[in-house]
Coordinates of C-alpha atoms and ligand atoms in Angstrom, one line a residue:
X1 CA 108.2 82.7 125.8
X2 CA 107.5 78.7 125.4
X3 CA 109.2 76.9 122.4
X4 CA 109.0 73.8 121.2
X5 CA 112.1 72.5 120.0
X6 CA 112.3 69.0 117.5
X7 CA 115.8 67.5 117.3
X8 CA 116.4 68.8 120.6
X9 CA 118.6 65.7 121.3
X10 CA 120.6 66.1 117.9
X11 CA 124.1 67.9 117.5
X12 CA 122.7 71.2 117.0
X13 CA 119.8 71.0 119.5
X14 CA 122.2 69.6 122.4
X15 CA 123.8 73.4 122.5
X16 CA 120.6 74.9 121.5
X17 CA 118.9 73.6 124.4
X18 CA 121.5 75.4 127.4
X19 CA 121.7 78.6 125.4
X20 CA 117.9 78.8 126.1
X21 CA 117.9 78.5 129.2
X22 CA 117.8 82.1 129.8
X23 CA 114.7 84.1 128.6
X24 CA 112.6 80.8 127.2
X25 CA 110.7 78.0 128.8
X26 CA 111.7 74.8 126.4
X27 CA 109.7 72.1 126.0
X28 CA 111.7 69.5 123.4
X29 CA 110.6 66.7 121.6
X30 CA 112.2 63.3 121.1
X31 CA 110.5 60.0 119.6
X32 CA 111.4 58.6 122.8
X33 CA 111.1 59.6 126.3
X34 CA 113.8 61.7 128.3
X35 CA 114.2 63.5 130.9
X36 CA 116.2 66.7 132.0
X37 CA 115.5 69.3 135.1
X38 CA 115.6 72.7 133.4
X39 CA 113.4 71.6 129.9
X40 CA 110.4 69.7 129.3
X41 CA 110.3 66.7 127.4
X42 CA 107.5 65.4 125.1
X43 CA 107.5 62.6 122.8
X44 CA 106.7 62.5 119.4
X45 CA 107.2 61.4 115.8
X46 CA 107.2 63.6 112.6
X47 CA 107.3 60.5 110.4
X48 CA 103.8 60.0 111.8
X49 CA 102.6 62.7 113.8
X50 CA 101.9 61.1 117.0
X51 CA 102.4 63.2 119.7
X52 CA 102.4 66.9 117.5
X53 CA 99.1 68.3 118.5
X54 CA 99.9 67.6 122.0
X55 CA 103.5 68.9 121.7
X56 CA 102.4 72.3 120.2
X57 CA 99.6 72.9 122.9
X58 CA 100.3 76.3 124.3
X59 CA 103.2 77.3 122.9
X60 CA 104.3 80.4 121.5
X61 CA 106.6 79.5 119.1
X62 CA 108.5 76.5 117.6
X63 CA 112.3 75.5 116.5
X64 CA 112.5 73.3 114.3
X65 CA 115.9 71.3 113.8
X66 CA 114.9 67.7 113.7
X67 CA 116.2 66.0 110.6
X68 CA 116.7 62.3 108.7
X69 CA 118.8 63.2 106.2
X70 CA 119.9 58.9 106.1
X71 CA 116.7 57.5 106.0
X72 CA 112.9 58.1 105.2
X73 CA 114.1 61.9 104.4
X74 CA 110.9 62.6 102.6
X75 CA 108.7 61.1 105.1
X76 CA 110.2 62.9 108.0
X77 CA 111.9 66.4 106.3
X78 CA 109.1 67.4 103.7
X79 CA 105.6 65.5 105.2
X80 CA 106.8 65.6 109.1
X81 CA 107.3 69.7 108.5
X82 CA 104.0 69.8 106.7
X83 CA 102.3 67.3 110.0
X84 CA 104.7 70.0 111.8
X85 CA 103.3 73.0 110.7
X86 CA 99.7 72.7 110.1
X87 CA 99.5 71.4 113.9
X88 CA 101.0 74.4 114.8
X89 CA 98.4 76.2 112.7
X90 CA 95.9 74.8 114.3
X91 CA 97.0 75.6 117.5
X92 CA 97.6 79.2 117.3
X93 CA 101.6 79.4 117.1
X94 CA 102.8 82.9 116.5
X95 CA 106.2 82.2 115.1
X96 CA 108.0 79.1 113.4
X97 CA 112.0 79.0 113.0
X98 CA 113.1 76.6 110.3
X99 CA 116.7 75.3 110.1
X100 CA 117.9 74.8 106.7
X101 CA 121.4 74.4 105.0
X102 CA 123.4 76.7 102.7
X103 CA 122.7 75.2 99.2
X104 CA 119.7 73.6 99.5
X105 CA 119.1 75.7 96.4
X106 CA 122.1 75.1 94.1
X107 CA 124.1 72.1 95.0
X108 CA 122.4 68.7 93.4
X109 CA 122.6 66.7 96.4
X110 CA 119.2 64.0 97.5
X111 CA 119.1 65.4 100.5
X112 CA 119.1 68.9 99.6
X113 CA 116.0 68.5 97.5
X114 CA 114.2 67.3 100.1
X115 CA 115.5 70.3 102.7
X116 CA 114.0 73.0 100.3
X117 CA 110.7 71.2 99.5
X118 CA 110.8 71.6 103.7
X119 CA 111.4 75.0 103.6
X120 CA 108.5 75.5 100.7
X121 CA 106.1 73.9 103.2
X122 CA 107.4 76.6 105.8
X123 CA 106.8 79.6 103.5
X124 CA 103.6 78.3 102.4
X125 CA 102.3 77.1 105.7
X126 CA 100.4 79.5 108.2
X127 CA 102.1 80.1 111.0
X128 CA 104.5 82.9 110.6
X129 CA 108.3 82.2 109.8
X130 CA 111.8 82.8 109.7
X131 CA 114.4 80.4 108.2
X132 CA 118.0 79.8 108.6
X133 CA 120.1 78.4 106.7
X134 CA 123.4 77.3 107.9
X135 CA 127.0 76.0 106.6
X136 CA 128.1 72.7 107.7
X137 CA 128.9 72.1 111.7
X138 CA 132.9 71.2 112.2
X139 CA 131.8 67.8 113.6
X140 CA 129.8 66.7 110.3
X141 CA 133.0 67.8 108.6
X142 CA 135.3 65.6 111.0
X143 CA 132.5 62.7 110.1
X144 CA 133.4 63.3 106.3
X145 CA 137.1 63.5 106.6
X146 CA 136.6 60.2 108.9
X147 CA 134.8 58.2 106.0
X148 CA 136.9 59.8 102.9
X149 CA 140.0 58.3 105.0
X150 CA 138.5 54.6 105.8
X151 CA 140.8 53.0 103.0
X152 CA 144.1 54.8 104.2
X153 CA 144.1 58.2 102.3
X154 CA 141.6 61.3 102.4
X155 CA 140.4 61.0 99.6
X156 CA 139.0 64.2 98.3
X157 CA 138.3 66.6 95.4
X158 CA 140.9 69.5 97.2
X159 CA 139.3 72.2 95.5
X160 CA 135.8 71.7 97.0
X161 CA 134.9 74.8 99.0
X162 CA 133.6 74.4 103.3
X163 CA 132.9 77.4 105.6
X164 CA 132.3 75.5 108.8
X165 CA 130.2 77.1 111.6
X166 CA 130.3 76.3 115.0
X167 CA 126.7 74.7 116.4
X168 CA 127.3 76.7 119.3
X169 CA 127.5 80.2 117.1
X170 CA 123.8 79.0 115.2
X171 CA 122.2 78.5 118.3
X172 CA 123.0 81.8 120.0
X173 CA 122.1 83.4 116.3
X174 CA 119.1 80.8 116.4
X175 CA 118.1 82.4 119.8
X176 CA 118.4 86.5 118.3
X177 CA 115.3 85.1 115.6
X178 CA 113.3 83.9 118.2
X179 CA 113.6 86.8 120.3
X180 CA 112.8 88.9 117.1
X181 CA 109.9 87.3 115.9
X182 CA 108.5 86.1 112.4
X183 CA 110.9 88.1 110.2
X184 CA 109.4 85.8 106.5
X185 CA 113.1 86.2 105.2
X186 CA 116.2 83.0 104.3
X187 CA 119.1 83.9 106.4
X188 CA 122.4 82.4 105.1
X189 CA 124.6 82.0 108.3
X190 CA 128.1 80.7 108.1
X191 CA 131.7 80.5 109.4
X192 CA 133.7 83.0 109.5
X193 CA 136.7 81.3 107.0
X194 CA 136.0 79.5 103.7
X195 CA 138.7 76.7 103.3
X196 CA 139.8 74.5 100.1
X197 CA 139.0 70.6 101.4
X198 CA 142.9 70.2 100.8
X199 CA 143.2 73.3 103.8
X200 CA 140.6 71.6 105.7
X201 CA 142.5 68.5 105.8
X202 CA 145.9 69.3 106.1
X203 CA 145.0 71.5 109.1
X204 CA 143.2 68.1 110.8
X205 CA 146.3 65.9 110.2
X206 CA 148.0 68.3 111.8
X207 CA 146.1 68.3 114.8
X208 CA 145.8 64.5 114.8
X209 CA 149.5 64.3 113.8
X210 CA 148.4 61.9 111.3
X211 CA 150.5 61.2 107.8
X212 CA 147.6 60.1 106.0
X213 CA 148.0 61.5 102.1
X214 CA 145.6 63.4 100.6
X215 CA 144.4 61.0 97.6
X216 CA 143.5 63.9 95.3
X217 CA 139.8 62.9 93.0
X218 CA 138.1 65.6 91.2
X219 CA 134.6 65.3 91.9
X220 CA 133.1 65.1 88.3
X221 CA 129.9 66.8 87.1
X222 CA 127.1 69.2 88.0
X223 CA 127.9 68.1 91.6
X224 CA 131.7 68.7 91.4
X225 CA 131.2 72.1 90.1
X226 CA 129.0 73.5 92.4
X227 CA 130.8 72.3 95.4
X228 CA 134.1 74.0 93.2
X229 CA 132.4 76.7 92.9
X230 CA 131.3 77.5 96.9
X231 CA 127.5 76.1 96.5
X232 CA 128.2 75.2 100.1
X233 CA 129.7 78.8 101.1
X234 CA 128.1 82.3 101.5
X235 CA 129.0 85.6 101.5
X236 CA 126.3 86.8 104.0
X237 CA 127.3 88.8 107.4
X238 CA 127.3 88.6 110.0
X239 CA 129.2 84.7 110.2
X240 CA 130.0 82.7 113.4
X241 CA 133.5 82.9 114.9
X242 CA 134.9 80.1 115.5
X243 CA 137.3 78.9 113.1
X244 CA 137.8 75.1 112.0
X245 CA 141.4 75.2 114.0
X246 CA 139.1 76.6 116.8
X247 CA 137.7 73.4 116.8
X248 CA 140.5 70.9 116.2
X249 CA 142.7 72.9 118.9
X250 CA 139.4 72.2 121.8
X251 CA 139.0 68.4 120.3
X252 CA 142.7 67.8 119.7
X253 CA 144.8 70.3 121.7
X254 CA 148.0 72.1 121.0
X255 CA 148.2 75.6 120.0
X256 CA 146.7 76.0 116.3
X257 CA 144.4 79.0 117.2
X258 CA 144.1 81.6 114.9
Ligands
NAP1 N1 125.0 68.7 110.5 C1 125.3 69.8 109.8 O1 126.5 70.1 109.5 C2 124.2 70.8 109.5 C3 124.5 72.0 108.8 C4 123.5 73.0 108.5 C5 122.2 72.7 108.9 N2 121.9 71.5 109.5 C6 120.5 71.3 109.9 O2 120.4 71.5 111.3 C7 119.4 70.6 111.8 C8 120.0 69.8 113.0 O3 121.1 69.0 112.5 P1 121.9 68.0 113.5 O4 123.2 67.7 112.8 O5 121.8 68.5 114.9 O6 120.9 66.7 113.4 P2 121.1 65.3 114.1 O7 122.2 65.3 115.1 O8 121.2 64.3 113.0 O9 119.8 65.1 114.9 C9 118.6 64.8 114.2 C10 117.4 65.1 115.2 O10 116.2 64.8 114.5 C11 115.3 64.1 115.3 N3 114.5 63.2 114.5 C12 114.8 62.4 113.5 N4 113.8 61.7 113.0 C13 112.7 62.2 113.7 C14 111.3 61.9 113.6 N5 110.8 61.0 112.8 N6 110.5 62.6 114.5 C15 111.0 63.5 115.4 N7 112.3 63.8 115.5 C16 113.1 63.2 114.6 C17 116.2 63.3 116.2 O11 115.5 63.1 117.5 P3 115.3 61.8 118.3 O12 116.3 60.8 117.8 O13 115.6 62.2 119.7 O14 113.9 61.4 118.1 C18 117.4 64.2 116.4 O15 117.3 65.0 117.5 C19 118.9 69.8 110.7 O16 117.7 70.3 110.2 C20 120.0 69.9 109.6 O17 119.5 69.8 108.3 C21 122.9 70.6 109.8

């Protein structure tokens, strides 16, 4: 089977891409041109949609992970999928595989919004569908603990909820759907341990042997109580397996498996 995949050179499609290898022919797009021996690279742009009709030419179905959640989110997430999608309408495409985020629908962040408007361009499009939608990848949750620390202390609400799932655990899941086929259903997908931020950190000082406090600051609001509340978590099955001190014992070392 060919698939497309967009944000084939992100964090997610970097593991995505290897773990099709067998069974798919990949073609992968990029605003800008790469190369690669085992997957075909095509340039395009979403916030545009130069490139799209070309990059969905004879294939039979498309994965689509590219995201700007920083900048011109609208522009690229919600009119990029529509450009997305209706050029794979045109061109025949039997299946489309949307990546998503658990809580698009119930925590209040920007970015969220514009994820589910993306997904309600999915459902409502005409290519056939299936969408995932994940819990956040240990790295983006290294990246948060990494800014919450920049004046000294972690500074953190410690009672916010995180189930963090391995990238390499989506794509292999991400690979089952496409094997399967347009199945018109939201998949929650996530970790296999839900942690208090004040677990989540302690467990990374601990593998960066850093004394950093925790500077404890109750996230106030809507916001604060639907991250309190798991907005980010889910209870679906089956979840990833690696754990978060999977990840900090491979990044860090030592011995904190469990
Ligand atoms: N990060 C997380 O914790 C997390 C958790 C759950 C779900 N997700 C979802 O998983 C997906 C992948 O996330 P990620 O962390 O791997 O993303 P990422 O590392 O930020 O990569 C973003 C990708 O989007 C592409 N892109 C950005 N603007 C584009 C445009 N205008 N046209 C075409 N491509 C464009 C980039 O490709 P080029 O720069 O090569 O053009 C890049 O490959 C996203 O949909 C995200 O919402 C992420």
């Amino acid at each position: 089977m060919r698939v497309l995949v967009t944000g084939a050179s992100g964090r997610l499609g970097r593991v995505v891409l290897p773990r099709l290898r067998d069974g798919f022919a990949v073609r992968a797009v990029s605003r800008h041109p790469r190369g690669g021996s085992d997957v075909e690279w095509v340039v395009a742009d979403l916030a545009t949609g130069e490139g799209l009709t070309a990059a969905v030419a004879e294939v039979e179905a498309v994965l689509h992970l590219a995201s700007s959640p920083t900048r011109r989110t609208h522009e690229v997430d919600v009119l990029g999928t529509r450009r997305l999608v209706e050029a794979a309408g045109q061109a025949g495409v039997g299946h489309l595989v949307f990546v998503s985020i658990v809580g698009v629908d119930r925590v209040p962040f920007g970015y969220y919004r514009h994820k589910l408007a993306a997904e309600q361009v999915v459902t409502a499009g005409p290519v056939p569908w299936s969408i995932l939608r994940a819990t956040q990848f240990p790295e983006f949750l290294e990246e948060l603990l990494r800014a919450a620390g920049r004046l000294g202390p972690v500074i953190g609400d410690p009672a916010v909820l995180a189930q963090p799932v391995d990238p390499a655990d989506v794509a292999a899941r991400l690979a089952g759907m496409l094997a399967a086929g347009p199945s018109y259903v939201v998949e929650e997908y996530g970790g296999p341990q839900v942690l208090r931020f004040d677990e989540a950190v302690h467990a990374w000082r601990a593998a960066r042997r850093s004394r950093r406090p925790l500077l404890r600051v109750r996230i106030p609001g809507r916001l604060g109580r639907a991250l309190r509340a798991g907005g980010l978590t889910t209870t679906a099955t089956p979840t990833g397996t690696r754990t978060w001190a999977d990840h900090l014992a491979d990044t860090y070392g030592g011995t904190g498996r469990r």
